[in-house]
Amino acid sequence: QCALVFLQFRQAGKRFINIDESWVGSGDYRRRSWQRKGVSNSLPAKKVSPRITLILALDSEAKIYCSLLQANSDEDTMKLFLTELVRTLDYEDRQWRKNTVLIWDNAGYHEAGEVLTLLKEQRVPMMYLGPYSYHMAPCEMVFAALKVQWLNQDQAPLGKK
């Protein structure tokens, strides 16, 4: 049903911008390092550095708007991202609201009161994806490529098999 709505909107010349967020953890998977004589040469199996939250907006024309944060996704980070996205879209085309629809999932901070107020104040056309509609969210493909290929060139295990 959701796919039919997308198809109808695209046939009407509408542009979609899918917004989603994920986090990228980086790790050091080396088992040994150079040390002074007498100092153990072993390293922990995995040294984890701070994780980065990636908020991504990908439109149906393959244009990407993104933000990297060293913070968890929440209502405040979404408001900040949306404010900057609207500012950028206004700069690119003052009439973008006539032919663009933002789509995203039902994460709690997407439906938070202040986020919805901001979207209403900025007259942002939007719609929610149905539950478990990962196949309808092109951002998920970008996240997968980042995590499996570009950020993991050594093909280190990612935790799930």
PDB file of C-alpha atoms in Angstrom:
ATOM      1  CA  GLN A   1       0.000   0.000   0.000  1.00  0.00           C
ATOM      2  CA  CYS A   2       2.820   2.402   0.883  1.00  0.00           C
ATOM      3  CA  ALA A   3       4.575   1.548  -2.411  1.00  0.00           C
ATOM      4  CA  LEU A   4       1.429   2.489  -4.321  1.00  0.00           C
ATOM      5  CA  VAL A   5       1.351   5.898  -2.620  1.00  0.00           C
ATOM      6  CA  PHE A   6       5.018   6.431  -3.546  1.00  0.00           C
ATOM      7  CA  LEU A   7       4.347   5.491  -7.137  1.00  0.00           C
ATOM      8  CA  GLN A   8       1.381   7.863  -7.387  1.00  0.00           C
ATOM      9  CA  PHE A   9       3.391  10.720  -5.892  1.00  0.00           C
ATOM     10  CA  ARG A  10       6.331  10.096  -8.238  1.00  0.00           C
ATOM     11  CA  GLN A  11       4.009   9.981 -11.245  1.00  0.00           C
ATOM     12  CA  ALA A  12       2.649  13.351 -10.119  1.00  0.00           C
ATOM     13  CA  GLY A  13       6.202  14.754 -10.183  1.00  0.00           C
ATOM     14  CA  LYS A  14       6.706  14.813  -6.412  1.00  0.00           C
ATOM     15  CA  ARG A  15      10.139  14.489  -4.855  1.00  0.00           C
ATOM     16  CA  PHE A  16      10.649  12.371  -1.747  1.00  0.00           C
ATOM     17  CA  ILE A  17      13.262  12.974   0.893  1.00  0.00           C
ATOM     18  CA  ASN A  18      13.760   9.968   3.152  1.00  0.00           C
ATOM     19  CA  ILE A  19      15.210  10.871   6.558  1.00  0.00           C
ATOM     20  CA  ASP A  20      16.712   8.329   8.899  1.00  0.00           C
ATOM     21  CA  GLU A  21      19.510   8.001  11.387  1.00  0.00           C
ATOM     22  CA  SER A  22      22.019   5.400  12.376  1.00  0.00           C
ATOM     23  CA  TRP A  23      25.200   5.286  14.338  1.00  0.00           C
ATOM     24  CA  VAL A  24      28.660   4.397  13.263  1.00  0.00           C
ATOM     25  CA  GLY A  25      30.988   2.866  15.806  1.00  0.00           C
ATOM     26  CA  SER A  26      34.614   2.579  14.975  1.00  0.00           C
ATOM     27  CA  GLY A  27      36.919   0.074  16.470  1.00  0.00           C
ATOM     28  CA  ASP A  28      40.555  -0.901  16.524  1.00  0.00           C
ATOM     29  CA  TYR A  29      40.729  -4.617  15.828  1.00  0.00           C
ATOM     30  CA  ARG A  30      44.526  -4.961  15.997  1.00  0.00           C
ATOM     31  CA  ARG A  31      45.754  -7.619  18.387  1.00  0.00           C
ATOM     32  CA  ARG A  32      49.324  -6.347  18.823  1.00  0.00           C
ATOM     33  CA  SER A  33      51.234  -3.066  18.777  1.00  0.00           C
ATOM     34  CA  TRP A  34      54.785  -1.821  19.190  1.00  0.00           C
ATOM     35  CA  GLN A  35      55.759  -1.330  22.833  1.00  0.00           C
ATOM     36  CA  ARG A  36      58.850  -0.572  24.923  1.00  0.00           C
ATOM     37  CA  LYS A  37      60.820  -3.557  26.151  1.00  0.00           C
ATOM     38  CA  GLY A  38      59.137  -5.117  29.166  1.00  0.00           C
ATOM     39  CA  VAL A  39      55.666  -3.728  28.345  1.00  0.00           C
ATOM     40  CA  SER A  40      52.992  -6.215  27.288  1.00  0.00           C
ATOM     41  CA  ASN A  41      52.445  -6.280  23.555  1.00  0.00           C
ATOM     42  CA  SER A  42      48.837  -7.486  23.768  1.00  0.00           C
ATOM     43  CA  LEU A  43      45.872  -5.265  23.113  1.00  0.00           C
ATOM     44  CA  PRO A  44      42.238  -5.873  24.022  1.00  0.00           C
ATOM     45  CA  ALA A  45      40.291  -7.710  21.352  1.00  0.00           C
ATOM     46  CA  LYS A  46      38.471  -4.509  20.447  1.00  0.00           C
ATOM     47  CA  LYS A  47      39.135  -0.943  21.461  1.00  0.00           C
ATOM     48  CA  VAL A  48      35.964   1.072  20.888  1.00  0.00           C
ATOM     49  CA  SER A  49      36.107   4.761  20.174  1.00  0.00           C
ATOM     50  CA  PRO A  50      33.181   7.139  20.592  1.00  0.00           C
ATOM     51  CA  ARG A  51      30.304   6.425  18.294  1.00  0.00           C
ATOM     52  CA  ILE A  52      29.053   8.918  15.759  1.00  0.00           C
ATOM     53  CA  THR A  53      25.386   9.451  14.934  1.00  0.00           C
ATOM     54  CA  LEU A  54      24.679   9.924  11.245  1.00  0.00           C
ATOM     55  CA  ILE A  55      21.435  11.656  10.274  1.00  0.00           C
ATOM     56  CA  LEU A  56      20.796  11.301   6.589  1.00  0.00           C
ATOM     57  CA  ALA A  57      18.263  12.769   4.190  1.00  0.00           C
ATOM     58  CA  LEU A  58      18.279  11.150   0.749  1.00  0.00           C
ATOM     59  CA  ASP A  59      15.981  12.442  -1.956  1.00  0.00           C
ATOM     60  CA  SER A  60      14.475  10.627  -4.919  1.00  0.00           C
ATOM     61  CA  GLU A  61      16.994  12.377  -7.197  1.00  0.00           C
ATOM     62  CA  ALA A  62      19.894  10.808  -5.174  1.00  0.00           C
ATOM     63  CA  LYS A  63      20.860  14.070  -3.479  1.00  0.00           C
ATOM     64  CA  ILE A  64      22.172  13.570   0.058  1.00  0.00           C
ATOM     65  CA  TYR A  65      21.965  15.915   3.035  1.00  0.00           C
ATOM     66  CA  CYS A  66      23.700  14.625   6.145  1.00  0.00           C
ATOM     67  CA  SER A  67      24.883  15.480   9.607  1.00  0.00           C
ATOM     68  CA  LEU A  68      27.463  13.774  11.805  1.00  0.00           C
ATOM     69  CA  LEU A  69      27.035  14.168  15.547  1.00  0.00           C
ATOM     70  CA  GLN A  70      28.803  12.894  18.587  1.00  0.00           C
ATOM     71  CA  ALA A  71      25.483  12.569  20.373  1.00  0.00           C
ATOM     72  CA  ASN A  72      22.584  10.141  20.450  1.00  0.00           C
ATOM     73  CA  SER A  73      19.565  10.776  18.243  1.00  0.00           C
ATOM     74  CA  ASP A  74      16.808  12.473  20.181  1.00  0.00           C
ATOM     75  CA  GLU A  75      14.237  15.231  19.866  1.00  0.00           C
ATOM     76  CA  ASP A  76      16.864  17.995  20.071  1.00  0.00           C
ATOM     77  CA  THR A  77      19.170  16.521  17.425  1.00  0.00           C
ATOM     78  CA  MET A  78      16.217  15.985  15.090  1.00  0.00           C
ATOM     79  CA  LYS A  79      15.032  19.581  15.548  1.00  0.00           C
ATOM     80  CA  LEU A  80      18.521  20.860  14.789  1.00  0.00           C
ATOM     81  CA  PHE A  81      18.829  18.672  11.698  1.00  0.00           C
ATOM     82  CA  LEU A  82      15.367  19.598  10.411  1.00  0.00           C
ATOM     83  CA  THR A  83      15.984  23.313  10.975  1.00  0.00           C
ATOM     84  CA  GLU A  84      19.166  23.151   8.888  1.00  0.00           C
ATOM     85  CA  LEU A  85      17.548  20.946   6.250  1.00  0.00           C
ATOM     86  CA  VAL A  86      14.639  23.385   5.817  1.00  0.00           C
ATOM     87  CA  ARG A  87      17.095  26.297   5.627  1.00  0.00           C
ATOM     88  CA  THR A  88      19.086  24.476   2.938  1.00  0.00           C
ATOM     89  CA  LEU A  89      16.001  23.490   0.948  1.00  0.00           C
ATOM     90  CA  ASP A  90      14.713  27.089   1.142  1.00  0.00           C
ATOM     91  CA  TYR A  91      18.074  28.296  -0.190  1.00  0.00           C
ATOM     92  CA  GLU A  92      17.985  25.809  -3.077  1.00  0.00           C
ATOM     93  CA  ASP A  93      14.359  26.487  -4.047  1.00  0.00           C
ATOM     94  CA  ARG A  94      11.856  28.646  -2.137  1.00  0.00           C
ATOM     95  CA  GLN A  95       9.009  26.616  -3.682  1.00  0.00           C
ATOM     96  CA  TRP A  96      10.265  23.148  -2.602  1.00  0.00           C
ATOM     97  CA  ARG A  97       7.237  22.537  -0.368  1.00  0.00           C
ATOM     98  CA  LYS A  98       4.968  22.338  -3.431  1.00  0.00           C
ATOM     99  CA  ASN A  99       6.660  19.244  -4.871  1.00  0.00           C
ATOM    100  CA  THR A 100       8.475  17.580  -1.955  1.00  0.00           C
ATOM    101  CA  VAL A 101       7.389  15.178   0.777  1.00  0.00           C
ATOM    102  CA  LEU A 102       9.620  14.146   3.692  1.00  0.00           C
ATOM    103  CA  ILE A 103       9.251  10.504   4.676  1.00  0.00           C
ATOM    104  CA  TRP A 104      10.568   8.739   7.759  1.00  0.00           C
ATOM    105  CA  ASP A 105       9.816   5.996  10.232  1.00  0.00           C
ATOM    106  CA  ASN A 106       7.880   6.189  13.503  1.00  0.00           C
ATOM    107  CA  ALA A 107      10.843   6.622  15.860  1.00  0.00           C
ATOM    108  CA  GLY A 108       9.746   8.280  19.086  1.00  0.00           C
ATOM    109  CA  TYR A 109      11.749  11.439  18.462  1.00  0.00           C
ATOM    110  CA  HIS A 110      10.212  11.752  14.968  1.00  0.00           C
ATOM    111  CA  GLU A 111       6.809  12.019  16.621  1.00  0.00           C
ATOM    112  CA  ALA A 112       7.898  14.154  19.577  1.00  0.00           C
ATOM    113  CA  GLY A 113       5.822  17.246  20.292  1.00  0.00           C
ATOM    114  CA  GLU A 114       8.511  19.847  19.572  1.00  0.00           C
ATOM    115  CA  VAL A 115       9.537  18.099  16.336  1.00  0.00           C
ATOM    116  CA  LEU A 116       5.928  18.040  15.109  1.00  0.00           C
ATOM    117  CA  THR A 117       5.508  21.687  16.107  1.00  0.00           C
ATOM    118  CA  LEU A 118       8.625  22.628  14.142  1.00  0.00           C
ATOM    119  CA  LEU A 119       7.413  20.726  11.075  1.00  0.00           C
ATOM    120  CA  LYS A 120       4.021  22.443  11.289  1.00  0.00           C
ATOM    121  CA  GLU A 121       5.558  25.921  11.783  1.00  0.00           C
ATOM    122  CA  GLN A 122       7.854  25.367   8.791  1.00  0.00           C
ATOM    123  CA  ARG A 123       4.955  23.968   6.694  1.00  0.00           C
ATOM    124  CA  VAL A 124       6.930  20.809   5.915  1.00  0.00           C
ATOM    125  CA  PRO A 125       4.946  18.198   3.979  1.00  0.00           C
ATOM    126  CA  MET A 126       5.674  14.798   5.503  1.00  0.00           C
ATOM    127  CA  MET A 127       4.454  11.262   5.857  1.00  0.00           C
ATOM    128  CA  TYR A 128       5.421   8.238   7.944  1.00  0.00           C
ATOM    129  CA  LEU A 129       6.513   4.870   6.642  1.00  0.00           C
ATOM    130  CA  GLY A 130       4.576   1.851   7.826  1.00  0.00           C
ATOM    131  CA  PRO A 131       6.030  -0.393  10.537  1.00  0.00           C
ATOM    132  CA  TYR A 132       9.008  -2.485   9.396  1.00  0.00           C
ATOM    133  CA  SER A 133       9.165  -0.738   6.009  1.00  0.00           C
ATOM    134  CA  TYR A 134      12.939  -0.833   5.688  1.00  0.00           C
ATOM    135  CA  HIS A 135      12.609  -1.737   2.014  1.00  0.00           C
ATOM    136  CA  MET A 136      10.870   1.634   1.472  1.00  0.00           C
ATOM    137  CA  ALA A 137      13.671   3.632   3.123  1.00  0.00           C
ATOM    138  CA  PRO A 138      16.592   4.198   0.743  1.00  0.00           C
ATOM    139  CA  CYS A 139      18.663   5.601   3.621  1.00  0.00           C
ATOM    140  CA  GLU A 140      18.951   2.026   4.891  1.00  0.00           C
ATOM    141  CA  MET A 141      20.911   1.076   1.759  1.00  0.00           C
ATOM    142  CA  VAL A 142      23.360   3.925   2.347  1.00  0.00           C
ATOM    143  CA  PHE A 143      23.833   2.884   5.981  1.00  0.00           C
ATOM    144  CA  ALA A 144      24.451  -0.727   4.929  1.00  0.00           C
ATOM    145  CA  ALA A 145      27.046   0.308   2.354  1.00  0.00           C
ATOM    146  CA  LEU A 146      28.806   2.520   4.883  1.00  0.00           C
ATOM    147  CA  LYS A 147      28.925  -0.074   7.628  1.00  0.00           C
ATOM    148  CA  VAL A 148      29.656  -3.183   5.598  1.00  0.00           C
ATOM    149  CA  GLN A 149      31.952  -1.820   2.894  1.00  0.00           C
ATOM    150  CA  TRP A 150      33.376   1.682   3.203  1.00  0.00           C
ATOM    151  CA  LEU A 151      33.959   1.814   6.958  1.00  0.00           C
ATOM    152  CA  ASN A 152      34.885  -1.832   7.302  1.00  0.00           C
ATOM    153  CA  GLN A 153      37.435  -2.442   4.577  1.00  0.00           C
ATOM    154  CA  ASP A 154      39.111  -5.214   6.609  1.00  0.00           C
ATOM    155  CA  GLN A 155      35.755  -7.022   6.740  1.00  0.00           C
ATOM    156  CA  ALA A 156      35.839  -7.273  10.524  1.00  0.00           C
ATOM    157  CA  PRO A 157      32.819  -9.053  12.049  1.00  0.00           C
ATOM    158  CA  LEU A 158      29.972  -6.638  12.795  1.00  0.00           C
ATOM    159  CA  GLY A 159      28.292  -8.626  15.527  1.00  0.00           C
ATOM    160  CA  LYS A 160      25.418 -10.190  13.602  1.00  0.00           C
ATOM    161  CA  LYS A 161      25.792 -13.142  11.279  1.00  0.00           C
TER     162      LYS A 161
END
